[in-house]
């Protein structure tokens, strides 16, 4: 089964000269922001033709490893361990540096910004998870994992944080009152490094992917510790995208395949809708 027919290439953005580490849409889908190991942060504006054209190219001193974006605020993680906070003008033609967080001692691997609480969450290869208040830039607290941290997911309602690490473990931590935290449990199932995490707040399901070529669905909300393993990729799974309205998971692997998984099925059943590559 194919979603709406065969997929078609809509646009291709050419400019980066090294690994692209993160791509995000700005509000109203009017532009795309991308960061890369070529040390550049780029903003691409969507034209009336539907194509994206370069508007901003900011070259930094270090490789740009990760990105968080909300309400025209950009948080950029660097190989050096620092996080730069920028503001994009509404015309998408200029960015201004607002603050530098000296967050980690090694590469920053993932970032999340919660505008409701004005919290910045970050993880790095130095095994640390930190969270900050955006008002002053002050660090509110820290948690140390057992291996290099690789990715993050955050439940805005319950304040649960999920931290993937290089060993294949997922640490579940609850943030209380800003500066306090409580370790809940570790989710063990993957046999390789966790590459990406995404959270379904409605169904209370955590989705993970790994270098072990698999995805896991963790049914957190039911409190039963149940999980489903999804297998199709022949090489490591590098990233995930989730469409909550359609309940579709998109997984992207080193086998050059994109797989679309349908969660609109009976319990404990997930079907592949599309394989591209």
Tab-separated table of C-alpha atoms in Angstrom:
chain	number	residue	atom	x	y	z
A	1	UNK	CA	0.000	0.000	0.000
A	2	UNK	CA	1.295	3.454	-0.922
A	3	UNK	CA	0.205	6.728	0.664
A	4	UNK	CA	-1.418	8.866	-2.023
A	5	UNK	CA	0.490	7.185	-4.840
A	6	UNK	CA	4.193	7.071	-5.549
A	7	UNK	CA	6.323	9.714	-3.794
A	8	UNK	CA	7.745	12.521	-5.912
A	9	UNK	CA	10.776	14.723	-5.321
A	10	UNK	CA	9.470	18.199	-4.462
A	11	UNK	CA	12.724	20.075	-3.958
A	12	UNK	CA	16.415	19.492	-3.359
A	13	UNK	CA	18.547	21.862	-1.292
A	14	UNK	CA	22.149	21.969	-2.446
A	15	UNK	CA	24.872	23.821	-0.578
A	16	UNK	CA	26.261	21.846	2.359
A	17	UNK	CA	29.613	20.159	1.781
A	18	UNK	CA	29.593	17.698	4.698
A	19	UNK	CA	27.121	15.636	6.736
A	20	UNK	CA	23.789	17.424	7.347
A	21	UNK	CA	22.966	16.825	11.009
A	22	UNK	CA	19.529	18.439	11.373
A	23	UNK	CA	16.812	20.000	9.208
A	24	UNK	CA	13.775	21.822	10.642
A	25	UNK	CA	10.848	23.838	9.269
A	26	UNK	CA	10.279	27.372	10.574
A	27	UNK	CA	6.741	28.454	11.612
A	28	UNK	CA	4.139	28.270	8.813
A	29	UNK	CA	6.518	26.145	6.705
A	30	UNK	CA	7.875	29.282	5.006
A	31	UNK	CA	11.517	28.267	5.327
A	32	UNK	CA	13.896	25.472	6.290
A	33	UNK	CA	16.850	25.659	8.678
A	34	UNK	CA	19.736	23.186	8.306
A	35	UNK	CA	23.037	22.602	10.114
A	36	UNK	CA	26.046	20.580	9.062
A	37	UNK	CA	29.513	19.336	9.892
A	38	UNK	CA	30.709	21.812	7.247
A	39	UNK	CA	30.382	24.390	10.114
A	40	UNK	CA	27.436	26.222	8.534
A	41	UNK	CA	23.956	27.165	9.689
A	42	UNK	CA	21.704	27.836	6.691
A	43	UNK	CA	18.207	29.258	6.237
A	44	UNK	CA	16.360	28.446	3.007
A	45	UNK	CA	13.281	30.519	2.061
A	46	UNK	CA	10.353	28.939	0.235
A	47	UNK	CA	9.496	30.803	-2.969
A	48	UNK	CA	6.107	30.950	-4.729
A	49	UNK	CA	7.343	28.238	-7.081
A	50	UNK	CA	7.713	25.870	-4.135
A	51	UNK	CA	11.510	25.783	-4.403
A	52	UNK	CA	13.772	26.761	-1.519
A	53	UNK	CA	16.461	29.387	-2.015
A	54	UNK	CA	19.358	30.259	0.334
A	55	UNK	CA	18.747	33.314	2.509
A	56	UNK	CA	21.269	32.982	5.369
A	57	UNK	CA	24.576	31.128	5.567
A	58	UNK	CA	26.312	31.546	8.915
A	59	UNK	CA	29.761	29.952	9.194
A	60	UNK	CA	30.781	29.004	12.734
A	61	UNK	CA	34.118	28.047	14.294
A	62	UNK	CA	33.063	24.432	14.928
A	63	UNK	CA	31.005	21.709	13.273
A	64	UNK	CA	27.290	22.291	13.901
A	65	UNK	CA	25.918	19.085	15.403
A	66	UNK	CA	22.275	19.753	16.342
A	67	UNK	CA	19.486	22.302	16.307
A	68	UNK	CA	16.306	23.316	18.145
A	69	UNK	CA	13.836	25.872	16.774
A	70	UNK	CA	10.734	27.530	18.173
A	71	UNK	CA	9.101	30.929	17.586
A	72	UNK	CA	12.057	32.124	15.469
A	73	UNK	CA	14.495	31.268	18.266
A	74	UNK	CA	17.370	29.016	17.164
A	75	UNK	CA	19.509	26.954	19.522
A	76	UNK	CA	22.573	25.514	17.798
A	77	UNK	CA	24.794	22.827	19.331
A	78	UNK	CA	28.472	22.703	18.378
A	79	UNK	CA	31.299	20.172	18.325
A	80	UNK	CA	33.054	22.266	20.995
A	81	UNK	CA	30.263	21.623	23.521
A	82	UNK	CA	28.769	25.125	23.417
A	83	UNK	CA	25.224	26.088	22.441
A	84	UNK	CA	24.538	29.327	20.569
A	85	UNK	CA	21.137	31.019	20.897
A	86	UNK	CA	20.048	33.075	17.862
A	87	UNK	CA	16.921	35.015	16.932
A	88	UNK	CA	15.789	34.978	13.283
A	89	UNK	CA	14.113	38.115	11.967
A	90	UNK	CA	10.561	37.537	10.717
A	91	UNK	CA	11.629	38.292	7.155
A	92	UNK	CA	14.076	35.351	7.500
A	93	UNK	CA	17.010	37.389	6.185
A	94	UNK	CA	19.076	37.938	9.326
A	95	UNK	CA	19.997	36.188	12.591
A	96	UNK	CA	21.266	37.764	15.797
A	97	UNK	CA	23.315	35.986	18.459
A	98	UNK	CA	21.618	36.399	21.853
A	99	UNK	CA	23.558	34.094	24.190
A	100	UNK	CA	26.260	31.420	24.332
A	101	UNK	CA	25.799	28.483	26.724
A	102	UNK	CA	29.009	26.729	27.772
A	103	UNK	CA	27.005	23.570	28.117
A	104	UNK	CA	29.230	20.517	27.532
A	105	UNK	CA	32.876	19.470	27.448
A	106	UNK	CA	32.386	17.516	24.208
A	107	UNK	CA	30.085	17.534	21.155
A	108	UNK	CA	26.466	18.546	21.805
A	109	UNK	CA	24.316	15.729	20.403
A	110	UNK	CA	20.734	16.984	20.842
A	111	UNK	CA	18.712	19.977	22.017
A	112	UNK	CA	15.103	20.693	22.976
A	113	UNK	CA	13.654	24.111	23.785
A	114	UNK	CA	10.422	24.359	25.814
A	115	UNK	CA	9.052	27.871	25.265
A	116	UNK	CA	6.263	27.419	27.829
A	117	UNK	CA	8.732	27.061	30.710
A	118	UNK	CA	11.597	28.785	28.891
A	119	UNK	CA	13.801	25.739	29.402
A	120	UNK	CA	16.687	24.621	27.214
A	121	UNK	CA	17.525	20.899	27.442
A	122	UNK	CA	20.819	19.566	26.077
A	123	UNK	CA	22.801	16.314	25.941
A	124	UNK	CA	26.379	15.657	24.859
A	125	UNK	CA	29.060	13.079	24.299
A	126	UNK	CA	30.398	13.963	27.766
A	127	UNK	CA	27.562	11.751	29.198
A	128	UNK	CA	25.725	14.763	30.630
A	129	UNK	CA	22.154	15.969	30.360
A	130	UNK	CA	21.735	19.630	31.398
A	131	UNK	CA	18.749	21.941	31.540
A	132	UNK	CA	18.810	25.745	31.698
A	133	UNK	CA	16.483	28.667	32.174
A	134	UNK	CA	16.380	30.797	29.049
A	135	UNK	CA	15.666	33.942	31.064
A	136	UNK	CA	19.160	34.188	32.516
A	137	UNK	CA	21.028	31.271	30.938
A	138	UNK	CA	21.568	29.715	34.378
A	139	UNK	CA	21.959	25.951	34.582
A	140	UNK	CA	19.092	24.490	36.628
A	141	UNK	CA	20.361	20.936	36.961
A	142	UNK	CA	22.299	18.000	35.532
A	143	UNK	CA	22.064	14.247	35.161
A	144	UNK	CA	24.982	11.949	34.303
A	145	UNK	CA	24.306	8.906	32.116
A	146	UNK	CA	26.356	5.715	31.981
A	147	UNK	CA	27.560	6.358	28.406
A	148	UNK	CA	27.777	9.185	25.895
A	149	UNK	CA	24.332	10.755	25.410
A	150	UNK	CA	23.065	10.718	21.827
A	151	UNK	CA	19.492	12.076	21.716
A	152	UNK	CA	16.528	13.475	23.642
A	153	UNK	CA	12.741	13.405	23.858
A	154	UNK	CA	10.564	15.427	26.254
A	155	UNK	CA	6.943	15.180	27.404
A	156	UNK	CA	5.758	18.758	27.926
A	157	UNK	CA	2.862	17.663	30.151
A	158	UNK	CA	4.515	15.312	32.632
A	159	UNK	CA	8.090	16.724	32.440
A	160	UNK	CA	9.445	13.269	31.638
A	161	UNK	CA	12.770	13.375	29.762
A	162	UNK	CA	14.030	10.427	27.717
A	163	UNK	CA	17.795	10.292	27.114
A	164	UNK	CA	19.275	7.862	24.608
A	165	UNK	CA	22.882	6.818	25.023
A	166	UNK	CA	25.695	5.131	23.138
A	167	UNK	CA	25.269	1.793	24.975
A	168	UNK	CA	21.684	1.369	23.750
A	169	UNK	CA	19.971	2.367	27.002
A	170	UNK	CA	17.222	4.990	27.278
A	171	UNK	CA	17.186	6.848	30.609
A	172	UNK	CA	13.820	8.116	31.868
A	173	UNK	CA	14.053	11.131	34.184
A	174	UNK	CA	11.351	13.394	35.612
A	175	UNK	CA	12.111	17.098	36.142
A	176	UNK	CA	10.480	18.486	39.295
A	177	UNK	CA	10.208	22.177	40.178
A	178	UNK	CA	12.837	23.218	37.671
A	179	UNK	CA	15.967	22.409	39.663
A	180	UNK	CA	15.169	18.908	40.936
A	181	UNK	CA	14.914	15.611	39.096
A	182	UNK	CA	13.989	12.014	39.796
A	183	UNK	CA	15.437	9.027	37.956
A	184	UNK	CA	12.541	6.748	36.948
A	185	UNK	CA	13.983	3.807	35.027
A	186	UNK	CA	16.138	2.681	32.103
A	187	UNK	CA	14.520	1.204	28.996
A	188	UNK	CA	16.651	-1.683	27.771
A	189	UNK	CA	16.034	-3.385	24.441
A	190	UNK	CA	18.317	-2.030	21.759
A	191	UNK	CA	21.637	-3.754	21.086
A	192	UNK	CA	23.307	-0.666	19.633
A	193	UNK	CA	23.599	3.084	20.094
A	194	UNK	CA	20.326	5.041	20.208
A	195	UNK	CA	20.256	7.348	17.183
A	196	UNK	CA	16.956	9.200	17.630
A	197	UNK	CA	13.903	9.453	19.890
A	198	UNK	CA	10.452	10.891	19.282
A	199	UNK	CA	7.425	11.101	21.582
A	200	UNK	CA	3.690	10.683	20.927
A	201	UNK	CA	2.099	12.742	23.734
A	202	UNK	CA	-1.462	11.615	22.972
A	203	UNK	CA	-0.808	7.866	22.993
A	204	UNK	CA	2.113	8.121	25.450
A	205	UNK	CA	4.398	6.104	23.174
A	206	UNK	CA	8.151	6.612	22.884
A	207	UNK	CA	9.692	5.724	19.505
A	208	UNK	CA	13.410	4.929	19.246
A	209	UNK	CA	15.820	3.869	16.527
A	210	UNK	CA	19.308	2.447	16.750
A	211	UNK	CA	22.482	1.304	15.061
A	212	UNK	CA	21.165	-2.246	15.655
A	213	UNK	CA	18.961	-1.675	12.520
A	214	UNK	CA	15.695	-1.658	14.493
A	215	UNK	CA	13.013	0.633	15.889
A	216	UNK	CA	11.190	0.181	19.203
A	217	UNK	CA	7.776	1.395	20.335
A	218	UNK	CA	7.711	1.802	24.122
A	219	UNK	CA	4.216	1.958	25.658
A	220	UNK	CA	5.029	4.326	28.513
A	221	UNK	CA	1.515	5.567	29.321
A	222	UNK	CA	0.139	2.153	30.126
A	223	UNK	CA	2.789	1.637	32.787
A	224	UNK	CA	3.202	-2.011	31.807
A	225	UNK	CA	6.688	-1.765	30.342
A	226	UNK	CA	5.593	-3.313	27.046
A	227	UNK	CA	7.428	-2.672	23.773
A	228	UNK	CA	7.338	-3.676	20.101
A	229	UNK	CA	10.441	-4.085	17.950
A	230	UNK	CA	10.195	-3.082	14.279
A	231	UNK	CA	12.615	-4.591	11.785
A	232	UNK	CA	13.143	-3.901	8.114
A	233	UNK	CA	16.289	-1.817	7.652
A	234	UNK	CA	19.445	-3.735	6.682
A	235	UNK	CA	21.823	-1.160	8.160
A	236	UNK	CA	21.655	1.246	11.091
A	237	UNK	CA	18.624	3.514	11.425
A	238	UNK	CA	19.863	7.105	11.639
A	239	UNK	CA	16.792	9.261	12.181
A	240	UNK	CA	13.034	9.394	12.677
A	241	UNK	CA	10.151	11.663	11.794
A	242	UNK	CA	6.662	11.293	13.236
A	243	UNK	CA	3.320	12.541	11.897
A	244	UNK	CA	0.958	12.422	14.903
A	245	UNK	CA	-2.208	13.321	12.963
A	246	UNK	CA	-1.819	10.374	10.599
A	247	UNK	CA	0.085	8.273	13.163
A	248	UNK	CA	2.859	7.517	10.694
A	249	UNK	CA	6.539	6.931	11.498
A	250	UNK	CA	9.205	7.695	8.892
A	251	UNK	CA	12.559	5.980	9.461
A	252	UNK	CA	15.759	6.674	7.528
A	253	UNK	CA	18.670	4.248	7.407
A	254	UNK	CA	22.218	3.895	6.181
A	255	UNK	CA	20.804	1.333	3.731
A	256	UNK	CA	19.516	4.411	1.794
A	257	UNK	CA	15.915	3.494	2.562
A	258	UNK	CA	13.019	5.479	3.979
A	259	UNK	CA	10.393	3.237	5.557
A	260	UNK	CA	6.890	4.461	6.480
A	261	UNK	CA	5.237	2.620	9.361
A	262	UNK	CA	1.482	2.791	10.029
A	263	UNK	CA	0.437	2.966	13.699
A	264	UNK	CA	-3.291	3.194	12.862
A	265	UNK	CA	-3.752	-0.520	13.444
A	266	UNK	CA	-4.854	-2.902	16.136
A	267	UNK	CA	-2.784	-3.056	19.287
A	268	UNK	CA	0.661	-4.617	18.912
A	269	UNK	CA	0.463	-4.506	15.117
A	270	UNK	CA	2.397	-2.081	12.921
A	271	UNK	CA	2.326	-2.271	9.126
A	272	UNK	CA	4.807	-0.964	6.563
A	273	UNK	CA	3.011	1.343	4.134
A	274	UNK	CA	5.916	2.406	1.927
A	275	UNK	CA	9.558	1.624	1.302
A	276	UNK	CA	11.588	4.124	-0.697
A	277	UNK	CA	15.159	3.483	-1.724
